[in-house]
Amino acid sequence: MKRIVLAAVVLLLAGYAGFGAMSLRERALRRSAAVHADAAREGLRGAYHVHTTASDGRGTLAEVITAVRDAGLDFVVVTDHNVRAPERAEYVDGVLVVPATEVSTPYGHVVALGVPRALTREERDRDPLGAIAALGGQAVLAHPFHPRRPFTGWGRGPWRGFEVVSNDTSWYRVVTDRAAGKVVRAAAALPFDGAGAVLALSEDPSDELARFDSEERAARARGEARVLLCSADAHGYPGYRAAFEAFSMRVPVRRTGDAEADARAVTAALLDGSAACVFDGVAPAGRVRLARPDAGTLALSLGAPPDPRARFTLLRDGRPAGALAPDADGAAFRCGGPCPPGDYRVEARIDGRPWIFTNPLRIE
């Protein structure tokens, strides 16, 4: 009996060692590919929606900045609950720190971007969306489909952004669904590949994307627009760096060295639809730009040929319009004539896993 148990333990350890070796190899391949992607890099990469010890985060701002730098990112948007800290944008160790705040409202959490201060308790309780607009900022619905803290204030005021991905939502779904298998996979991957561990807990955000598309169609009818964001919603569990290596926001912003000006430019890009979400823990991307080079073509520029496993789906007004064909610069879709009016966005997946989500490109 002892021999059987010993043999089982040996086999288990050997299997885990093999899994670890495979995880380390995948991580090394991603890092090697990232070096090549950086040659075509355009704009800045950063973590949006991060908490520190100023509210319910595990790490200090200094620890967050270290994790941002170690993950190879350029900026971090700090969104502590009901405070705006630090008070001013700043560069620390080469990392641009963009101050914002996550507002606790009677109908869910809302990130306020571009506001000069945190909301007062009265503003939060009475009309938080209106207060954000009055302060010159714009609201982003934080984790709107969270199992415990969903957004329920639809129609209660103006908002611009919608978090289609949230690490906090993913974790609480695992807890609510008692998805032990995901927890085991994430725990097994964590010592070898932090980004892989984070993504092991996530799922395809099909419900969030469907609601986003529905809200975008309604907004278009009113002459407005919505933007999607992928939220780290990082609190330091299992670690900031793991969350920052899993996915990031890309913005077409050039660093000037003026922290206030650069922070305004990053905030504007997150809100004007020019930003894109990249799951770096799946594969790197040096550039992500959806454009219409001519009347009959929609092109996703990546600055290099895409991963051969990648599949690109073009959606028009939230409905599949076709597949983009890979090319030397990324992928392209030809409409067979002038592309008809609508809001077009691209979802790229590798082996079925989310890789890139662009914001809608509007054609009138």
Short mmCIF file of N, CA, C and O in Angstrom, two decimals, residues 12 16 32 59 63 65 76 85 115 119 123 150 169 173 189 191 208 262 270 274 285 295 297 349:
data_model
loop_
_atom_site.label_atom_id
_atom_site.label_comp_id
_atom_site.label_asym_id
_atom_site.label_seq_id
_atom_site.Cartn_x
_atom_site.Cartn_y
_atom_site.Cartn_z
N LEU A 12 2.32 12.22 -9.47
CA LEU A 12 1.69 13.52 -9.35
C LEU A 12 2.73 14.64 -9.43
O LEU A 12 2.54 15.64 -10.13
N TYR A 16 3.12 17.52 -12.27
CA TYR A 16 3.14 18.95 -11.97
C TYR A 16 4.42 19.59 -12.49
O TYR A 16 4.41 20.73 -12.98
N SER A 32 9.47 36.43 -25.62
CA SER A 32 10.27 36.54 -26.85
C SER A 32 9.47 37.24 -27.94
O SER A 32 9.99 38.11 -28.65
N GLY A 59 -1.62 46.77 -1.79
CA GLY A 59 -0.30 47.37 -1.89
C GLY A 59 -0.32 48.88 -1.87
O GLY A 59 -1.32 49.53 -2.21
N GLU A 63 4.37 50.26 -4.38
CA GLU A 63 4.40 48.84 -4.76
C GLU A 63 3.65 48.62 -6.08
O GLU A 63 4.08 47.80 -6.92
N ILE A 65 3.39 50.84 -8.50
CA ILE A 65 4.25 51.38 -9.56
C ILE A 65 5.37 50.40 -9.91
O ILE A 65 5.70 50.21 -11.09
N VAL A 76 -0.50 53.80 -15.23
CA VAL A 76 -1.48 53.15 -14.37
C VAL A 76 -2.54 54.17 -14.00
O VAL A 76 -2.21 55.31 -13.63
N ALA A 85 -6.41 59.86 -5.23
CA ALA A 85 -5.04 59.89 -4.74
C ALA A 85 -4.15 59.11 -5.72
O ALA A 85 -4.54 58.01 -6.14
N VAL A 115 -11.98 63.89 -13.46
CA VAL A 115 -12.54 64.79 -12.45
C VAL A 115 -11.40 65.39 -11.61
O VAL A 115 -10.38 64.73 -11.39
N LEU A 119 -15.87 62.76 -5.35
CA LEU A 119 -17.21 63.22 -5.06
C LEU A 119 -17.46 63.24 -3.55
O LEU A 119 -16.91 62.41 -2.82
N GLU A 123 -22.96 64.05 -3.08
CA GLU A 123 -22.94 63.87 -4.54
C GLU A 123 -23.05 62.40 -4.90
O GLU A 123 -23.73 62.03 -5.86
N PRO A 150 -23.48 44.40 -9.07
CA PRO A 150 -23.77 44.79 -10.45
C PRO A 150 -24.24 46.25 -10.52
O PRO A 150 -24.70 46.82 -9.52
N THR A 169 -14.79 40.82 -11.25
CA THR A 169 -15.97 40.06 -11.68
C THR A 169 -15.61 38.60 -11.89
O THR A 169 -16.35 37.70 -11.46
N ARG A 173 -17.22 35.48 -9.81
CA ARG A 173 -17.97 34.44 -10.54
C ARG A 173 -17.45 33.06 -10.19
O ARG A 173 -18.23 32.11 -10.04
N ALA A 189 -0.84 27.20 -11.91
CA ALA A 189 -0.07 28.03 -12.84
C ALA A 189 0.66 29.16 -12.14
O ALA A 189 1.71 29.63 -12.64
N PRO A 191 2.80 29.76 -9.63
CA PRO A 191 4.25 29.82 -9.40
C PRO A 191 5.07 29.99 -10.67
O PRO A 191 6.22 30.41 -10.61
N GLU A 208 -21.21 40.64 -21.39
CA GLU A 208 -20.83 42.05 -21.29
C GLU A 208 -20.73 42.68 -22.68
O GLU A 208 -21.20 43.82 -22.89
N ASP A 262 0.28 64.43 -20.31
CA ASP A 262 0.22 63.03 -20.72
C ASP A 262 -0.96 62.32 -20.07
O ASP A 262 -1.61 61.48 -20.69
N LEU A 270 -8.72 56.88 -23.55
CA LEU A 270 -9.57 55.85 -22.96
C LEU A 270 -11.05 56.14 -23.20
O LEU A 270 -11.87 55.21 -23.23
N SER A 274 -10.40 55.43 -29.08
CA SER A 274 -9.17 55.06 -29.79
C SER A 274 -8.35 54.01 -29.04
O SER A 274 -7.37 53.50 -29.56
N ALA A 285 0.98 42.31 -28.57
CA ALA A 285 0.64 43.07 -29.77
C ALA A 285 1.31 44.43 -29.64
O ALA A 285 1.07 45.14 -28.66
N ALA A 295 -12.76 53.55 -48.76
CA ALA A 295 -14.21 53.45 -48.54
C ALA A 295 -14.69 52.01 -48.38
O ALA A 295 -15.71 51.77 -47.73
N THR A 297 -12.72 49.26 -47.26
CA THR A 297 -11.83 48.40 -46.48
C THR A 297 -11.79 48.83 -45.02
O THR A 297 -11.75 50.02 -44.71
N ARG A 349 -9.28 36.38 -31.45
CA ARG A 349 -9.08 35.28 -30.50
C ARG A 349 -7.98 34.36 -31.02
O ARG A 349 -7.80 34.20 -32.23
#
